[in-house]
Short mmCIF file of C-alpha atoms in Angstrom, two decimals:
data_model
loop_
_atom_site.label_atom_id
_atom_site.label_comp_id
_atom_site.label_asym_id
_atom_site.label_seq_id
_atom_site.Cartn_x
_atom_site.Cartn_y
_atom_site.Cartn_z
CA UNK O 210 0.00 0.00 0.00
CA UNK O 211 2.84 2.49 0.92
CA UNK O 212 4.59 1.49 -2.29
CA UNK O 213 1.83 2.34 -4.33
CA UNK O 214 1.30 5.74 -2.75
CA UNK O 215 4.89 6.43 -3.30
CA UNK O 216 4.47 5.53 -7.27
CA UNK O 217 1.01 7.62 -7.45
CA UNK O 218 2.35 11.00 -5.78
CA UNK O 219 5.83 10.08 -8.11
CA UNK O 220 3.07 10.32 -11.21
CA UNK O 221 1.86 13.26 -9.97
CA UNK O 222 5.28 14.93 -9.21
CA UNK O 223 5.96 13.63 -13.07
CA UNK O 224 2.95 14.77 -14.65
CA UNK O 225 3.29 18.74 -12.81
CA UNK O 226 6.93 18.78 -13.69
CA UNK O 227 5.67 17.67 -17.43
CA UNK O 228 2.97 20.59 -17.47
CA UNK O 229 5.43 22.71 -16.16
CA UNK O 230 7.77 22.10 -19.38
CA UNK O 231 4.95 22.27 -21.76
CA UNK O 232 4.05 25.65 -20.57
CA UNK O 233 7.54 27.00 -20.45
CA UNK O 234 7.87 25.71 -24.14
CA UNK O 235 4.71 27.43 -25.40
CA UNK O 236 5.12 30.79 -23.44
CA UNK O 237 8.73 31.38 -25.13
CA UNK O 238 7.31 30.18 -28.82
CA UNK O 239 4.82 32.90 -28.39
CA UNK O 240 7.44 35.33 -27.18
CA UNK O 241 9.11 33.90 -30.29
CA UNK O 242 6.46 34.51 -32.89
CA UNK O 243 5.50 37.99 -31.16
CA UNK O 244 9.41 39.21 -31.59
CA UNK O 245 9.11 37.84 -35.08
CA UNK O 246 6.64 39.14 -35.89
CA UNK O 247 7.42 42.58 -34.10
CA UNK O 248 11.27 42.68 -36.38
CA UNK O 249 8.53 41.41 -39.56
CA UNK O 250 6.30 44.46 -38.65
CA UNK O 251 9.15 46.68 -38.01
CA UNK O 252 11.00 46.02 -41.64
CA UNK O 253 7.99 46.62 -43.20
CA UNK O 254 6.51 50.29 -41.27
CA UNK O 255 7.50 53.65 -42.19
CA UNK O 256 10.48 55.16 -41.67
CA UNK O 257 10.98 57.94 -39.65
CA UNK O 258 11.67 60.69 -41.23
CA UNK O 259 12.73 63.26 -38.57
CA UNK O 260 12.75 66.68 -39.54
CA UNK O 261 11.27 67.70 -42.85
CA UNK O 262 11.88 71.25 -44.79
CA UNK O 263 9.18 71.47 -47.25
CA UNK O 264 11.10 74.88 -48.90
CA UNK O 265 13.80 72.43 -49.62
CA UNK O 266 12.50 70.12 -50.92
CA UNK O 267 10.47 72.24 -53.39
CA UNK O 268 13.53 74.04 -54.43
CA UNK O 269 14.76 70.28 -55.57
CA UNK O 270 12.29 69.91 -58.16
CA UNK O 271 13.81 72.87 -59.79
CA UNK O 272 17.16 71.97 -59.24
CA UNK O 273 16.73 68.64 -60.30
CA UNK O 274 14.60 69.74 -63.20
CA UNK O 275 17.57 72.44 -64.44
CA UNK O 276 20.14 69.69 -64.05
CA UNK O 277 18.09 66.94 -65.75
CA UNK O 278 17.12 69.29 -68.91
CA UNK O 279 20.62 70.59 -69.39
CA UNK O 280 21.83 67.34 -69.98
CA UNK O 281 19.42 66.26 -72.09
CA UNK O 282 19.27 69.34 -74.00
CA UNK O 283 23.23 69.64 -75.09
CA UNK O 284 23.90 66.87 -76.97
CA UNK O 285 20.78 68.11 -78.70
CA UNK O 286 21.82 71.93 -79.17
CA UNK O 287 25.79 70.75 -80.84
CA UNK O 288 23.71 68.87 -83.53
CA UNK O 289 21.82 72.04 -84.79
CA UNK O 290 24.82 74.10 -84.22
CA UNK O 291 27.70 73.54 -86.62
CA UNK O 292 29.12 76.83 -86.73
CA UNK O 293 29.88 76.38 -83.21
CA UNK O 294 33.24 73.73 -85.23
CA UNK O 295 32.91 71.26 -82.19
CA UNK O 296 34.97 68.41 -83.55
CA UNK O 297 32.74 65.11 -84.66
CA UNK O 298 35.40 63.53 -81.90
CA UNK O 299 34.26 65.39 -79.16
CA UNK O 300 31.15 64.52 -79.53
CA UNK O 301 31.84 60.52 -80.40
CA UNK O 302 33.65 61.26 -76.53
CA UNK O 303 30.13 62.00 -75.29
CA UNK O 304 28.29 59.35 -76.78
CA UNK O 305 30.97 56.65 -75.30
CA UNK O 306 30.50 58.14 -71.93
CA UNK O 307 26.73 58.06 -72.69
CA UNK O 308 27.17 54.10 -73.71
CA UNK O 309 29.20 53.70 -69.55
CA UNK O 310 26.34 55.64 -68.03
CA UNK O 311 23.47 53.43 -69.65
CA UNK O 312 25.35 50.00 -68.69
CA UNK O 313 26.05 51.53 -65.22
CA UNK O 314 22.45 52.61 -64.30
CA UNK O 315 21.22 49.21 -65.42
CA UNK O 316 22.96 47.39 -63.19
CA UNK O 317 23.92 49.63 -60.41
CA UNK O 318 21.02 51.83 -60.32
CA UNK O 319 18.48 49.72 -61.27
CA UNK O 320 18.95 45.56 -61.22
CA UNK O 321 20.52 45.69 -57.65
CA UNK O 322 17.71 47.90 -56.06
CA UNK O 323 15.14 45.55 -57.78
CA UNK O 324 16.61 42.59 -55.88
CA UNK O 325 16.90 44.21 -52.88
CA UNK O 326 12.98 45.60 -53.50
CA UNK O 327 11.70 42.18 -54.19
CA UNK O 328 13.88 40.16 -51.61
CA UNK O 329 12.52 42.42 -49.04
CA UNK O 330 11.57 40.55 -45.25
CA UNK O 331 7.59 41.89 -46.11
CA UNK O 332 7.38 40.64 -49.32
CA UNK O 333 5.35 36.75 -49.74
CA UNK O 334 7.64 34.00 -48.67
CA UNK O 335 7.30 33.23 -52.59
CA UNK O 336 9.75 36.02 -53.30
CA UNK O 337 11.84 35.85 -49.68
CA UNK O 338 11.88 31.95 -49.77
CA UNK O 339 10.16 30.16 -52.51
CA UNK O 340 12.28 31.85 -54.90
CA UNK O 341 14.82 35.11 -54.32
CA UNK O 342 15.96 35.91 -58.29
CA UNK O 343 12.56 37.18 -59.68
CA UNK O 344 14.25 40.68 -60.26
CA UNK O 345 16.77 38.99 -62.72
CA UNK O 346 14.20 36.97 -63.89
CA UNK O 347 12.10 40.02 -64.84
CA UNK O 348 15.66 41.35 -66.09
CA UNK O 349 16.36 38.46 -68.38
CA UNK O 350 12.53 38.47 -69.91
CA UNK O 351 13.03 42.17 -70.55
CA UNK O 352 16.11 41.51 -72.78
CA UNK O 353 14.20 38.24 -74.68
CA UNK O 354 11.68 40.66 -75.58
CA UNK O 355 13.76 43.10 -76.63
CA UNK O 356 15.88 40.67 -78.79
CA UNK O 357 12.97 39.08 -80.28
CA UNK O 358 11.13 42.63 -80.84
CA UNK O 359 15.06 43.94 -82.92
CA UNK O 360 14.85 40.49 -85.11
CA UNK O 361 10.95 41.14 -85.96
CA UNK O 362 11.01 44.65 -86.68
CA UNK O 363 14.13 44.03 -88.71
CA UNK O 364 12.50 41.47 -90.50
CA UNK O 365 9.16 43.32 -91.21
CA UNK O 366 11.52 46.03 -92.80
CA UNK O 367 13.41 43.94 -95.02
CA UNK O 368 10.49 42.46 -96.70
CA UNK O 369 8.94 45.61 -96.76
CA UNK O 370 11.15 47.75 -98.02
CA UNK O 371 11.14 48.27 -101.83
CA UNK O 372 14.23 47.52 -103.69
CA UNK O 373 15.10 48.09 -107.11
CA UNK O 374 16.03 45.65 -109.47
CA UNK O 375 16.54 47.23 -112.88
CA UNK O 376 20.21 47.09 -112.51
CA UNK O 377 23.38 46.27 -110.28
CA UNK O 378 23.84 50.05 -109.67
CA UNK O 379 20.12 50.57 -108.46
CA UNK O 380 19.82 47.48 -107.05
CA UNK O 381 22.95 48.37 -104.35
CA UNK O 382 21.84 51.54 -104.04
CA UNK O 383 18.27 49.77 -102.94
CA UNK O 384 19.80 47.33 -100.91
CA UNK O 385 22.09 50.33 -99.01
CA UNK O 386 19.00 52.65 -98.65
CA UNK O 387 16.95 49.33 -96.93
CA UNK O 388 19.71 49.15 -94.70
CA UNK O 389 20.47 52.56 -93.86
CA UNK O 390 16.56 53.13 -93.22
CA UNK O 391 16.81 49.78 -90.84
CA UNK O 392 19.70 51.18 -88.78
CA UNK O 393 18.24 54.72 -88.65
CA UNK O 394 14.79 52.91 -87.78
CA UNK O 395 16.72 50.66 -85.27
CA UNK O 396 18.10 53.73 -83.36
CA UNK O 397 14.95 55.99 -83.16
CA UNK O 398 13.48 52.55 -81.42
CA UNK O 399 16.61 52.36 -78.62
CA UNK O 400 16.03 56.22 -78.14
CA UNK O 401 12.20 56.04 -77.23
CA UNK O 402 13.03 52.61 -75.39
CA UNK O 403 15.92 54.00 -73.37
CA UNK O 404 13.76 57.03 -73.41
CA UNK O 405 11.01 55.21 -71.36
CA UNK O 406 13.54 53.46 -69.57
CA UNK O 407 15.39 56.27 -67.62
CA UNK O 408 11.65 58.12 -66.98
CA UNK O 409 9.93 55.31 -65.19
CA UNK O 410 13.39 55.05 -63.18
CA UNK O 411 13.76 58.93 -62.58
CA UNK O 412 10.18 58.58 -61.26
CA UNK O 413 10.90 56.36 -58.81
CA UNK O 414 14.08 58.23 -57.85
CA UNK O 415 12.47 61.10 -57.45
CA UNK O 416 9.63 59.95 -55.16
CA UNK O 417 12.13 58.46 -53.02
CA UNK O 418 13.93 61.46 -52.62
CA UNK O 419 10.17 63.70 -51.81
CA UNK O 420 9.73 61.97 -48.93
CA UNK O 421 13.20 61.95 -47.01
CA UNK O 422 13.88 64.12 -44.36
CA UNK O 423 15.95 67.75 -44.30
CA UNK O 424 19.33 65.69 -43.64
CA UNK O 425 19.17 62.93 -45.76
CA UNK O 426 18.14 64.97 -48.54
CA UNK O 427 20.80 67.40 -48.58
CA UNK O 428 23.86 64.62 -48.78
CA UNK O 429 21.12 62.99 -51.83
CA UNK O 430 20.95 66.60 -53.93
CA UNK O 431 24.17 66.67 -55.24
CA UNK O 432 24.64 62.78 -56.41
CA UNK O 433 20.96 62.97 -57.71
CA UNK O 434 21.80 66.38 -59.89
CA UNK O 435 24.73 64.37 -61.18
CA UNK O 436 22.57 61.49 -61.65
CA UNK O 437 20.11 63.15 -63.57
CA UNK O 438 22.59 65.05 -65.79
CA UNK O 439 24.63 61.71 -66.64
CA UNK O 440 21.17 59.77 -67.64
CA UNK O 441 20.68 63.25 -69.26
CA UNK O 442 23.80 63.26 -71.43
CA UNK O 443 23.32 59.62 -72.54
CA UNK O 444 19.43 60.16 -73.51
CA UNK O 445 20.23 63.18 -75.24
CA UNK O 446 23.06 62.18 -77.36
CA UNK O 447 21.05 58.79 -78.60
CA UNK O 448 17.75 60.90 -79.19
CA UNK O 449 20.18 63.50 -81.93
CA UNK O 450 21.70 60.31 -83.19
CA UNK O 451 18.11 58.96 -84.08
CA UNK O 452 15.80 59.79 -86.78
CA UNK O 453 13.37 61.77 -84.98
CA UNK O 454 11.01 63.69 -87.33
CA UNK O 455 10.87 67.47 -85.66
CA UNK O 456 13.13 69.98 -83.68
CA UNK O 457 9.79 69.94 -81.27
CA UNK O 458 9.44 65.89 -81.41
CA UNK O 459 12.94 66.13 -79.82
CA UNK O 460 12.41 68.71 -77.59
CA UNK O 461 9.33 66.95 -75.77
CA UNK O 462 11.11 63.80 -75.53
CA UNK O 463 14.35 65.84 -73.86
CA UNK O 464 10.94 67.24 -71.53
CA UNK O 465 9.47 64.06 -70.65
CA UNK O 466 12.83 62.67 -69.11
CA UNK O 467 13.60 66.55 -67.52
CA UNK O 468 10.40 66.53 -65.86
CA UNK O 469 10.32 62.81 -64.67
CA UNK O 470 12.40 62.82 -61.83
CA UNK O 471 10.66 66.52 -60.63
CA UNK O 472 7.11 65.14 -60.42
CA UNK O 473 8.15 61.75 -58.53
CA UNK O 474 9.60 64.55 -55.76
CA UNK O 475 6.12 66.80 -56.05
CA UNK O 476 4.43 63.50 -55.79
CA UNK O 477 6.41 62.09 -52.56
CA UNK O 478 6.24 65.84 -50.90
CA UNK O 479 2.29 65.70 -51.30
CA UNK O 480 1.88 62.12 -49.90
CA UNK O 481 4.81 61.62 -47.64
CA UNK O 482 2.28 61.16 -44.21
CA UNK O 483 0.84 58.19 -46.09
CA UNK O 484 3.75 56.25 -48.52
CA UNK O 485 5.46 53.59 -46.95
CA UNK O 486 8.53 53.17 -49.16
CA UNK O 487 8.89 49.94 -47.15
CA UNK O 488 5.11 48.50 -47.78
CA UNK O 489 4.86 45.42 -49.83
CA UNK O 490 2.80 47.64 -52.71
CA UNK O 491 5.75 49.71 -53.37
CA UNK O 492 8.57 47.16 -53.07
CA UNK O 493 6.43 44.98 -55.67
CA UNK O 494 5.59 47.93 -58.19
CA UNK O 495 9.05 49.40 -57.97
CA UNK O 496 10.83 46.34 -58.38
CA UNK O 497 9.31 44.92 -60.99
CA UNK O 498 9.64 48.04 -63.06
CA UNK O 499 13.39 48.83 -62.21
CA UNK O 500 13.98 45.00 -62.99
CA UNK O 501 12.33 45.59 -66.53
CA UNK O 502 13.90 48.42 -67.30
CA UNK O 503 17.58 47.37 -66.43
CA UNK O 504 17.09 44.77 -69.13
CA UNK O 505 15.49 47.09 -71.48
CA UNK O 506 18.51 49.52 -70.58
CA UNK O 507 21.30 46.81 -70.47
CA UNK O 508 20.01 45.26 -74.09
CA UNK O 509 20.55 48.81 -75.65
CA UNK O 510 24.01 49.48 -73.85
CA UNK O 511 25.36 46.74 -74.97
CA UNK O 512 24.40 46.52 -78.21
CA UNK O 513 25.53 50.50 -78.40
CA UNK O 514 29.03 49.07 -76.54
CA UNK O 515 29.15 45.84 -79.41
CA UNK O 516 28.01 47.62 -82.77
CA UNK O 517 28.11 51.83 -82.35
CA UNK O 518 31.02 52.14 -80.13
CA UNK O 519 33.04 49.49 -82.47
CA UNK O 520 31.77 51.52 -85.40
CA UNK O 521 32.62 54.82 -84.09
CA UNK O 522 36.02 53.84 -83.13
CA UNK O 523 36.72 52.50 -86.64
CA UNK O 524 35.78 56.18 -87.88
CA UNK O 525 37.27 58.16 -85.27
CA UNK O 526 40.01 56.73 -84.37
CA UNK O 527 41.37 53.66 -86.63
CA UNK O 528 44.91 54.97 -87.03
CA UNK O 529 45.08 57.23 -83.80
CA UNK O 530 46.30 55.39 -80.38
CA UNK O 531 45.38 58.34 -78.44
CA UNK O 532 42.19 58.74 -79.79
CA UNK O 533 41.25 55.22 -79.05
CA UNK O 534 42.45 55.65 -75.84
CA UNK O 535 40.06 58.67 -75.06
CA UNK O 536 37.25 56.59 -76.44
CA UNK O 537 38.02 53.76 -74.03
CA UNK O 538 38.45 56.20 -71.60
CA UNK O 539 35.56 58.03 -71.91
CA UNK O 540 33.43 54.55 -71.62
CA UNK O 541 34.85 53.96 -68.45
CA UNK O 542 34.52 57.48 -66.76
CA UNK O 543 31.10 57.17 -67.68
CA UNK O 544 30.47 53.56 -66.29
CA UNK O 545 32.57 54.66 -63.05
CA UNK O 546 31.17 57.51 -62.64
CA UNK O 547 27.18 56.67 -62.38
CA UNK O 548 28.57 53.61 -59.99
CA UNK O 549 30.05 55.67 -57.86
CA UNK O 550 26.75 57.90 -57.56
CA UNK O 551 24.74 54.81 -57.01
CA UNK O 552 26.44 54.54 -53.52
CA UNK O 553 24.65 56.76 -52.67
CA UNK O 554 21.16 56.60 -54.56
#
């Protein structure tokens, strides 16, 4: 009898020390999931912004809007200016710098804040777990479509464009004019392409940059002006190599990039008690477009890099060591350059 009180209260003593346990283990997995979720909740909530100086930031748009049209607008201005006798070199300079921006702000400016955009904690574990490369996959799909849309417009124009066959003579000059009109065709394409490229980014940039606070944005001014004139530079000198039909057709296209970057900050300063730069709608809309547009901007760049800058060095510089060099040299400024800006962008 005594031994089997002894094995009942050592049951007992068993079972509390067992509930004890259990209810240890569940109070710290709730602690658990509440600090999760707490670090989940505080990833994904507003920044602070601290102080805010609404004067600045409206002086920005105009700053940003000077610096953004100036860029776009020289290139632009030495093409209907030939008494100014820039020399053709000078300006080849330009367009290879152009060439190491556009490559640059693909991948420095663009691809890498896409990842980081859709890789972000608040995001659906199919993008932070199921599968983390959907920016490059958006990236890659870009530049398929914009290799598949060169080899069918290329196409369409070969069959369509009339060549003559009543001699050797006409029939060269047929075959030249078909492929001068495809190349000129091909390049007032890239221009509206890059075009839409650069605006849809300078959006973004600038609605980041209309909601940060006093601080912040005065360290983000000066790499954003240079940012915007760079982008600027490259835009401008592809839209006066293209065959755009007007003076005005170019102007408004110089415009639409100038302003781009201006309305994102008028946007941000008007809605900066409500955007959440860090909510899963943003992150998902701006990474999928920055993802797109680095491939539509990284297909262009390199085909400028592969076929115009190849070209243009043949022209400019095929017997001239120095010139080459400056060509080279100007590629990489260009490249470096917008990298080093997009530490801090």
């Amino acid at each position: 009898m005594i031994d089997l009180l002894n094995d009942t209260a050592s049951c007992e003593d068993l079972l509390q020390a067992t509930n004890i346990t259990l209810q240890t283990c569940i109070r710290e997995f709730a602690e658990y999931r509440e600090t999760a979720s707490d670090a989940l909740l505080g990833a994904c909530a507003p920044e602070e912004i601290g102080a805010y100086n609404q004067g600045l930031h409206i002086a920005a748009v105009f700053i940003i809007l000077f610096a953004s049209l100036l860029g776009a607008a020289i290139p632009i201005i030495v093409k209907y200016h030939p008494g100014w006798n820039i020399d053709p070199y000078f300006i080849c300079l330009g367009k290879c710098m152009g060439i190491g921006v556009i490559i640059a702000c693909a991948l420095v400016h663009m691809l890498q804040p896409a990842a980081e955009s859709l890789t972000a904690p608040c995001l659906p574990d199919e993008f932070t777990e199921g599968y983390g490369a959907y920016a490059y996959l958006y990236c890659m799909l870009a530049i398929f479509a914009m290799h598949l849309f060169d080899f069918v417009l290329e196409s369409y124009l070969m069959r369509h464009v009339p060549h003559s066959h009543e001699g050797k003579d006409e029939e060269h000059a047929g075959h030249v004019h078909s492929v001068l009109l495809t190349e000129g065709l091909q390049k007032t394409v890239s221009a509206y392409l890059l075009e839409f490229g650069v605006t849809v980014h300078s959006i973004f940039i600038g609605l980041e940059n209309g909601i940060v606070g006093e601080n912040e944005l005065r360290s983000l001014l000066v790499a954003l002006v240079f940012h915007q004139m760079f982008e600027g530079i490259a835009l401008g000198s592809r839209i006066a190599d293209a065959s755009i039909p007007s003076h005005w057709h170019e102007f408004i296209l110089s415009l639409v990039f100038s302003i781009a970057a201006p309305i994102g900050i008028a946007i941000g300063i008007g809605i900066t008690a409500t955007l959440n730069p860090s909510g899963e709608k943003f992150l998902m809309i701006q990474g999928t477009f920055d993802a797109i547009c680095a491939g539509i901007l990284l297909y262009i760049g390199l085909n400028l890099l592969l076929k115009d800058f190849s070209e243009e060095l043949k022209k400019y510089a095929k017997d001239d060591s120095y010139r080459r060099f400056g060509m080279f040299f100007a590629l990489y400024i260009g490249g470096g350059l917008m990298a080093f800006i997009g530490k801090y962008l």
